[in-house]
Amino acid sequence: MSGWILPQAELGPFLQTVREQMQVFAPTAVEAEGLCALRPLNGAIGPPDTEARRTMLPPKKLLLPNNETLFTFDAEGYHPAPVDDAPTVLFGLHPCDLRAISLLDRFFGARIADQRYVQRRAATRLIGADCLPDDACFCHSVVASEPRDAVYDLFLWSLEDRFWVTVNGESGAALIDLDRKRFRHPRPADRLALQRRQQLRARMLENGRARRQARGDAQWSWREWSAACFTCGACAMVCPTCVCTTQEEHPSLDGASGERVRRWSACLYQNYDRAAGEHHFRNERMERARNRFEHKMLGCGVGEEGVKCVGCGRCVVNCPAQLPLGEALERAAGNLQRAQAIKAAAANPGGEES
């Protein structure tokens, strides 16, 4: 693997140089709130938290705001709201969040593109960072644990007092060129340290999967599970790949002007699918819970098949009912892999290699 070496002491100065060209958001410990959040990097907030497990809200919030005005209207017509597309770097994103952005790119950028998302994304550079998983992570089970499965411009592997920096494409090389003097070429000891770091991470991911599979042996049903679910939508609000939104029109009191606003929503909410006549496509809580998590593992219709979960663990640690979402999604991932194997075997009954 080719790359550069960035001494840990040079990370801050490098990001300072980047900040002179564009705004930088990084994982930052917010002690007053007891959480980690993606915040603008500046002297008042402090250095990035490179050891952070996960931010409470995903980077999706910076590409698809949870509350934004799409346009305003008055007697003269409709006026598109401006898009904040200032050049931005999102620093310290783990492989699961990078994989999530690649899924959002496909959802909002293909077929019928969401121009507001596309405009922000075009102005955004991604600097990923590796991580050591905790018990809530299950990225390994949904093929989202490695940067090769995702999009990024630079990716940093932590080697104690230095980082191995992998460059992806011209945009990544351009970031290095902003302050190339702080980087050096790798030496044999660096390659050995990278190999050991990747082996340690792979063992931790595999051990975590084994523990979840052992805990998930007990049988459960959608009805039992949904009975304990509050349908509060917390799992959807912190999910890096959920794309459910709702739109509201807010007219002014004079009735001559107003605005249309887009907000995050969740298919777990009872009113999400309410139609005329007070009809619902999924009126029962069990139906909504099953729809929510089967879409996460199976996709959202024609052209959007495939796993949409990236195993970041945010739904696990933020569920107020403490539902075993990791084990449930682990089981769903296993069922999906077995179904795909059966389908492949049926398509090739003789077992001949193509």
Short mmCIF file of C-alpha atoms in Angstrom, two decimals:
data_model
loop_
_atom_site.label_atom_id
_atom_site.label_comp_id
_atom_site.label_asym_id
_atom_site.label_seq_id
_atom_site.Cartn_x
_atom_site.Cartn_y
_atom_site.Cartn_z
CA MET A 1 0.00 0.00 0.00
CA SER A 2 1.47 3.36 -1.00
CA GLY A 3 1.06 6.46 1.10
CA TRP A 4 2.67 9.16 3.19
CA ILE A 5 3.67 9.44 6.83
CA LEU A 6 2.38 12.37 8.90
CA PRO A 7 3.89 12.70 12.40
CA GLN A 8 1.15 13.10 14.99
CA ALA A 9 2.62 16.43 16.11
CA GLU A 10 2.18 17.73 12.56
CA LEU A 11 -1.55 16.94 12.34
CA GLY A 12 -2.64 20.17 14.05
CA PRO A 13 -0.43 22.43 11.92
CA PHE A 14 -1.55 20.58 8.77
CA LEU A 15 -5.23 21.10 9.63
CA GLN A 16 -4.46 24.74 10.42
CA THR A 17 -3.09 25.11 6.89
CA VAL A 18 -6.18 23.43 5.47
CA ARG A 19 -8.36 25.79 7.52
CA GLU A 20 -6.83 28.73 5.70
CA GLN A 21 -8.39 27.38 2.49
CA MET A 22 -11.68 25.89 3.71
CA GLN A 23 -13.71 25.25 6.85
CA VAL A 24 -12.84 22.06 8.74
CA PHE A 25 -15.28 20.00 10.82
CA ALA A 26 -13.81 17.37 13.16
CA PRO A 27 -14.94 15.07 16.00
CA THR A 28 -14.78 17.17 19.15
CA ALA A 29 -15.50 16.14 22.71
CA VAL A 30 -18.27 18.37 24.09
CA GLU A 31 -17.80 17.92 27.83
CA ALA A 32 -20.78 20.08 28.80
CA GLU A 33 -23.06 17.78 26.80
CA GLY A 34 -21.16 14.56 27.49
CA LEU A 35 -20.92 13.60 23.85
CA CYS A 36 -18.76 13.85 20.76
CA ALA A 37 -19.89 16.00 17.86
CA LEU A 38 -18.66 17.17 14.48
CA ARG A 39 -17.86 20.81 15.13
CA PRO A 40 -15.97 23.51 13.21
CA LEU A 41 -12.32 23.25 14.11
CA ASN A 42 -11.05 26.45 15.66
CA GLY A 43 -8.91 27.56 18.54
CA ALA A 44 -11.84 28.03 20.88
CA ILE A 45 -12.99 24.42 20.65
CA GLY A 46 -9.66 22.64 20.68
CA PRO A 47 -7.95 19.86 18.73
CA PRO A 48 -9.87 17.03 17.04
CA ASP A 49 -10.59 13.91 19.05
CA THR A 50 -8.80 11.31 16.91
CA GLU A 51 -9.69 8.52 19.37
CA ALA A 52 -13.45 9.23 19.34
CA ARG A 53 -15.59 6.12 18.86
CA ARG A 54 -18.45 7.87 17.09
CA THR A 55 -20.19 11.23 16.97
CA MET A 56 -23.77 11.27 18.21
CA LEU A 57 -25.12 12.69 14.93
CA PRO A 58 -23.65 11.45 11.64
CA PRO A 59 -21.86 13.59 9.05
CA LYS A 60 -25.06 13.34 6.99
CA LYS A 61 -26.27 16.38 8.94
CA LEU A 62 -23.72 18.59 7.14
CA LEU A 63 -24.70 17.32 3.68
CA LEU A 64 -28.46 16.97 4.25
CA PRO A 65 -29.42 19.43 7.05
CA ASN A 66 -32.11 18.21 9.42
CA ASN A 67 -34.10 21.39 8.86
CA GLU A 68 -33.66 23.55 5.76
CA THR A 69 -35.72 25.98 3.71
CA LEU A 70 -36.01 24.79 0.11
CA PHE A 71 -37.60 27.93 -1.28
CA THR A 72 -39.64 30.94 -0.35
CA PHE A 73 -42.63 32.30 -2.24
CA ASP A 74 -44.47 35.59 -2.53
CA ALA A 75 -46.59 37.47 -5.04
CA GLU A 76 -43.67 37.60 -7.48
CA GLY A 77 -43.12 33.83 -7.54
CA TYR A 78 -40.87 31.17 -6.08
CA HIS A 79 -37.31 31.90 -4.92
CA PRO A 80 -34.88 29.01 -4.31
CA ALA A 81 -33.16 29.27 -0.95
CA PRO A 82 -29.38 29.66 -1.17
CA VAL A 83 -27.23 26.58 -0.50
CA ASP A 84 -24.30 26.79 1.91
CA ASP A 85 -21.68 25.19 -0.32
CA ALA A 86 -18.57 26.74 1.16
CA PRO A 87 -15.46 24.55 0.64
CA THR A 88 -15.45 22.14 3.56
CA VAL A 89 -13.33 19.30 4.93
CA LEU A 90 -14.92 16.64 7.12
CA PHE A 91 -12.06 15.21 9.17
CA GLY A 92 -11.84 12.01 11.19
CA LEU A 93 -14.69 10.06 9.59
CA HIS A 94 -14.54 6.34 10.30
CA PRO A 95 -14.93 3.77 7.49
CA CYS A 96 -18.59 3.21 8.38
CA ASP A 97 -19.39 6.91 7.95
CA LEU A 98 -17.42 7.07 4.70
CA ARG A 99 -19.40 4.08 3.44
CA ALA A 100 -22.61 5.87 4.49
CA ILE A 101 -21.66 8.92 2.42
CA SER A 102 -21.01 6.70 -0.60
CA LEU A 103 -24.57 5.35 -0.19
CA LEU A 104 -25.97 8.88 0.16
CA ASP A 105 -24.05 9.91 -2.98
CA ARG A 106 -25.79 7.13 -4.88
CA PHE A 107 -29.24 7.91 -3.47
CA PHE A 108 -29.14 11.69 -3.91
CA GLY A 109 -26.83 11.90 -6.91
CA ALA A 110 -28.13 9.22 -9.27
CA ARG A 111 -31.28 9.08 -11.37
CA ILE A 112 -33.21 12.09 -10.01
CA ALA A 113 -30.48 14.13 -8.35
CA ASP A 114 -31.11 16.32 -5.30
CA GLN A 115 -29.25 19.42 -6.45
CA ARG A 116 -28.89 20.84 -2.95
CA TYR A 117 -27.13 17.67 -1.76
CA VAL A 118 -25.04 17.43 -4.94
CA GLN A 119 -23.92 21.07 -4.61
CA ARG A 120 -22.80 20.62 -0.98
CA ARG A 121 -21.12 17.29 -1.68
CA ALA A 122 -19.12 18.71 -4.59
CA ALA A 123 -17.63 21.28 -2.20
CA THR A 124 -16.78 18.72 0.48
CA ARG A 125 -13.54 16.78 0.96
CA LEU A 126 -13.39 13.73 3.21
CA ILE A 127 -10.46 12.81 5.48
CA GLY A 128 -11.10 9.44 7.10
CA ALA A 129 -9.46 7.90 10.14
CA ASP A 130 -9.30 4.32 11.34
CA CYS A 131 -10.77 3.28 14.67
CA LEU A 132 -10.81 0.42 17.14
CA PRO A 133 -14.40 -0.89 17.48
CA ASP A 134 -16.40 -1.09 20.69
CA ASP A 135 -19.14 -3.58 21.50
CA ALA A 136 -21.81 -1.58 19.65
CA CYS A 137 -20.00 -1.64 16.29
CA PHE A 138 -21.02 -4.20 13.69
CA CYS A 139 -19.58 -2.62 10.52
CA HIS A 140 -17.68 -5.86 9.87
CA SER A 141 -20.96 -7.75 9.34
CA VAL A 142 -22.31 -5.33 6.73
CA VAL A 143 -19.10 -4.88 4.71
CA ALA A 144 -18.45 -1.32 5.84
CA SER A 145 -15.36 -1.74 8.00
CA GLU A 146 -12.69 -0.93 5.44
CA PRO A 147 -11.99 2.35 3.61
CA ARG A 148 -11.76 0.47 0.32
CA ASP A 149 -15.56 -0.02 0.55
CA ALA A 150 -16.18 3.75 0.73
CA VAL A 151 -15.35 7.18 -0.65
CA TYR A 152 -12.59 9.38 0.76
CA ASP A 153 -9.87 11.81 -0.28
CA LEU A 154 -7.35 11.03 2.48
CA PHE A 155 -7.43 8.20 5.02
CA LEU A 156 -5.30 8.13 8.18
CA TRP A 157 -4.17 4.92 9.87
CA SER A 158 -3.04 5.59 13.44
CA LEU A 159 0.47 4.24 14.18
CA GLU A 160 0.92 5.54 17.76
CA ASP A 161 3.05 8.66 17.19
CA ARG A 162 2.32 9.03 13.49
CA PHE A 163 -0.28 8.41 10.81
CA TRP A 164 -0.06 6.41 7.61
CA VAL A 165 -1.92 8.55 5.07
CA THR A 166 -3.53 6.91 2.05
CA VAL A 167 -4.31 9.26 -0.84
CA ASN A 168 -7.32 8.71 -3.09
CA GLY A 169 -7.42 10.64 -6.35
CA GLU A 170 -6.43 14.12 -7.42
CA SER A 171 -8.52 15.82 -4.74
CA GLY A 172 -6.65 13.90 -2.04
CA ALA A 173 -3.29 14.77 -3.58
CA ALA A 174 -4.34 18.41 -3.68
CA LEU A 175 -4.91 18.34 0.09
CA ILE A 176 -1.40 16.96 0.62
CA ASP A 177 0.00 19.65 -1.67
CA LEU A 178 -1.40 22.35 0.63
CA ASP A 179 1.36 21.52 3.15
CA ARG A 180 3.53 18.76 1.69
CA LYS A 181 6.56 19.63 3.84
CA ARG A 182 4.90 18.03 6.88
CA PHE A 183 4.75 14.59 5.21
CA ARG A 184 7.54 12.10 4.55
CA HIS A 185 7.82 8.84 2.61
CA PRO A 186 7.18 5.57 4.52
CA ARG A 187 10.01 3.40 5.83
CA PRO A 188 9.99 -0.40 6.37
CA ALA A 189 9.18 0.08 10.08
CA ASP A 190 6.12 2.13 9.10
CA ARG A 191 4.86 -0.66 6.82
CA LEU A 192 5.29 -3.20 9.63
CA ALA A 193 3.42 -0.94 12.08
CA LEU A 194 0.57 -0.50 9.57
CA GLN A 195 0.29 -4.25 9.13
CA ARG A 196 0.10 -4.80 12.91
CA ARG A 197 -2.54 -2.06 13.31
CA GLN A 198 -4.73 -3.57 10.58
CA GLN A 199 -4.36 -7.07 12.07
CA LEU A 200 -5.34 -5.80 15.55
CA ARG A 201 -8.39 -4.05 14.15
CA ALA A 202 -9.45 -7.10 12.14
CA ARG A 203 -9.21 -9.33 15.26
CA MET A 204 -11.30 -6.91 17.33
CA LEU A 205 -13.97 -6.73 14.60
CA GLU A 206 -14.15 -10.53 14.28
CA ASN A 207 -14.28 -11.02 18.07
CA GLY A 208 -17.14 -8.50 18.29
CA ARG A 209 -19.11 -10.35 15.65
CA ALA A 210 -18.63 -13.65 17.51
CA ARG A 211 -19.93 -12.09 20.75
CA ARG A 212 -23.03 -10.66 19.05
CA GLN A 213 -23.81 -13.93 17.31
CA ALA A 214 -23.56 -15.75 20.64
CA ARG A 215 -25.93 -13.25 22.30
CA GLY A 216 -28.30 -13.32 19.33
CA ASP A 217 -29.01 -17.07 19.46
CA ALA A 218 -32.31 -16.52 21.29
CA GLN A 219 -35.30 -16.47 18.96
CA TRP A 220 -37.35 -13.29 18.70
CA SER A 221 -40.31 -12.12 16.66
CA TRP A 222 -41.08 -8.77 15.09
CA ARG A 223 -44.19 -8.54 17.29
CA GLU A 224 -42.25 -9.07 20.53
CA TRP A 225 -39.53 -6.68 19.46
CA SER A 226 -41.87 -3.92 18.28
CA ALA A 227 -43.88 -4.20 21.53
CA ALA A 228 -40.81 -2.90 23.36
CA CYS A 229 -40.02 -0.22 20.73
CA PHE A 230 -41.15 3.33 21.61
CA THR A 231 -41.19 4.27 17.86
CA CYS A 232 -39.52 7.47 19.01
CA GLY A 233 -37.35 7.53 15.88
CA ALA A 234 -34.08 8.04 17.79
CA CYS A 235 -32.48 5.23 15.75
CA ALA A 236 -33.47 7.00 12.52
CA MET A 237 -32.33 10.46 13.66
CA VAL A 238 -28.79 9.22 14.40
CA CYS A 239 -28.59 6.86 11.40
CA PRO A 240 -26.01 7.95 8.80
CA THR A 241 -28.00 6.47 5.89
CA CYS A 242 -31.68 7.10 6.70
CA VAL A 243 -33.15 9.37 4.02
CA CYS A 244 -36.78 9.77 5.09
CA THR A 245 -37.82 13.43 5.04
CA THR A 246 -41.03 15.40 5.16
CA GLN A 247 -41.86 18.79 3.68
CA GLU A 248 -43.96 21.50 5.25
CA GLU A 249 -45.25 24.80 3.94
CA HIS A 250 -45.17 27.68 6.39
CA PRO A 251 -47.33 30.55 5.10
CA SER A 252 -46.99 33.97 6.61
CA LEU A 253 -49.90 35.53 8.49
CA ASP A 254 -50.65 37.87 5.57
CA GLY A 255 -51.23 34.85 3.32
CA ALA A 256 -49.10 36.39 0.58
CA SER A 257 -45.74 34.73 1.22
CA GLY A 258 -44.14 31.82 2.98
CA GLU A 259 -41.55 29.08 2.73
CA ARG A 260 -41.27 25.35 2.13
CA VAL A 261 -39.13 23.51 4.67
CA ARG A 262 -37.63 20.02 4.52
CA ARG A 263 -37.10 18.14 7.77
CA TRP A 264 -35.73 14.74 8.68
CA SER A 265 -38.45 12.24 9.45
CA ALA A 266 -38.70 8.50 10.11
CA CYS A 267 -40.81 5.70 8.70
CA LEU A 268 -41.27 4.54 12.31
CA TYR A 269 -43.54 7.52 12.96
CA GLN A 270 -47.23 6.70 12.73
CA ASN A 271 -47.99 9.84 10.73
CA TYR A 272 -45.19 9.32 8.22
CA ASP A 273 -47.41 7.40 5.78
CA ARG A 274 -50.74 9.01 6.65
CA ALA A 275 -52.83 9.47 3.51
CA ALA A 276 -56.13 11.19 2.75
CA GLY A 277 -59.03 9.75 4.69
CA GLU A 278 -56.78 8.95 7.66
CA HIS A 279 -55.49 5.83 5.95
CA HIS A 280 -52.07 4.35 6.75
CA PHE A 281 -49.99 1.90 4.76
CA ARG A 282 -48.50 0.52 8.00
CA ASN A 283 -50.75 1.38 10.88
CA GLU A 284 -49.40 -1.20 13.33
CA ARG A 285 -46.16 -0.56 15.17
CA MET A 286 -44.90 -4.04 14.23
CA GLU A 287 -45.39 -3.28 10.53
CA ARG A 288 -43.46 -0.01 10.81
CA ALA A 289 -40.61 -1.56 12.79
CA ARG A 290 -40.28 -4.44 10.35
CA ASN A 291 -40.40 -2.08 7.36
CA ARG A 292 -37.72 0.15 8.93
CA PHE A 293 -35.17 -2.58 9.54
CA GLU A 294 -35.86 -4.73 6.50
CA HIS A 295 -35.35 -1.67 4.31
CA LYS A 296 -32.08 -1.11 6.13
CA MET A 297 -30.84 -4.57 5.21
CA LEU A 298 -32.60 -5.22 1.88
CA GLY A 299 -32.81 -1.77 0.30
CA CYS A 300 -35.63 0.58 -0.59
CA GLY A 301 -37.06 -0.73 -3.84
CA VAL A 302 -36.04 -1.23 -7.45
CA GLY A 303 -32.61 0.28 -8.10
CA GLU A 304 -31.96 0.71 -4.39
CA GLU A 305 -31.38 -2.91 -3.40
CA GLY A 306 -28.61 -3.91 -1.05
CA VAL A 307 -27.59 -3.30 2.53
CA LYS A 308 -28.06 0.29 3.69
CA CYS A 309 -26.80 -0.28 7.24
CA VAL A 310 -23.12 0.51 7.88
CA GLY A 311 -22.91 -0.92 11.41
CA CYS A 312 -21.82 2.32 13.09
CA GLY A 313 -23.67 1.38 16.30
CA ARG A 314 -25.39 4.76 16.80
CA CYS A 315 -28.84 3.14 16.90
CA VAL A 316 -27.55 0.68 19.50
CA VAL A 317 -26.16 3.24 21.94
CA ASN A 318 -28.99 5.78 21.48
CA CYS A 319 -32.05 3.49 21.70
CA PRO A 320 -33.95 4.56 24.87
CA ALA A 321 -35.61 1.13 25.03
CA GLN A 322 -32.17 -0.52 24.84
CA LEU A 323 -33.37 -2.91 22.14
CA PRO A 324 -30.71 -5.37 20.91
CA LEU A 325 -30.52 -3.69 17.51
CA GLY A 326 -26.97 -4.89 16.86
CA GLU A 327 -27.92 -8.53 17.33
CA ALA A 328 -31.10 -8.08 15.24
CA LEU A 329 -29.26 -6.46 12.36
CA GLU A 330 -26.47 -9.04 12.70
CA ARG A 331 -29.08 -11.78 12.30
CA ALA A 332 -30.65 -9.97 9.33
CA ALA A 333 -27.22 -9.63 7.71
CA GLY A 334 -26.62 -13.36 8.18
CA ASN A 335 -30.02 -14.20 6.71
CA LEU A 336 -29.30 -11.93 3.75
CA GLN A 337 -25.93 -13.59 3.08
CA ARG A 338 -27.52 -17.05 3.23
CA ALA A 339 -30.32 -15.94 0.87
CA GLN A 340 -27.79 -14.55 -1.59
CA ALA A 341 -25.82 -17.81 -1.46
CA ILE A 342 -28.99 -19.83 -2.14
CA LYS A 343 -29.89 -17.52 -5.04
CA ALA A 344 -26.39 -17.83 -6.50
CA ALA A 345 -26.49 -21.61 -6.18
CA ALA A 346 -29.90 -21.74 -7.89
CA ALA A 347 -28.59 -19.61 -10.76
CA ASN A 348 -25.61 -21.92 -11.16
CA PRO A 349 -26.88 -25.41 -10.20
CA GLY A 350 -23.93 -27.24 -11.68
CA GLY A 351 -21.46 -25.18 -9.72
CA GLU A 352 -19.47 -24.37 -12.84
CA GLU A 353 -17.23 -21.36 -12.58
CA SER A 354 -18.20 -18.57 -14.92
#
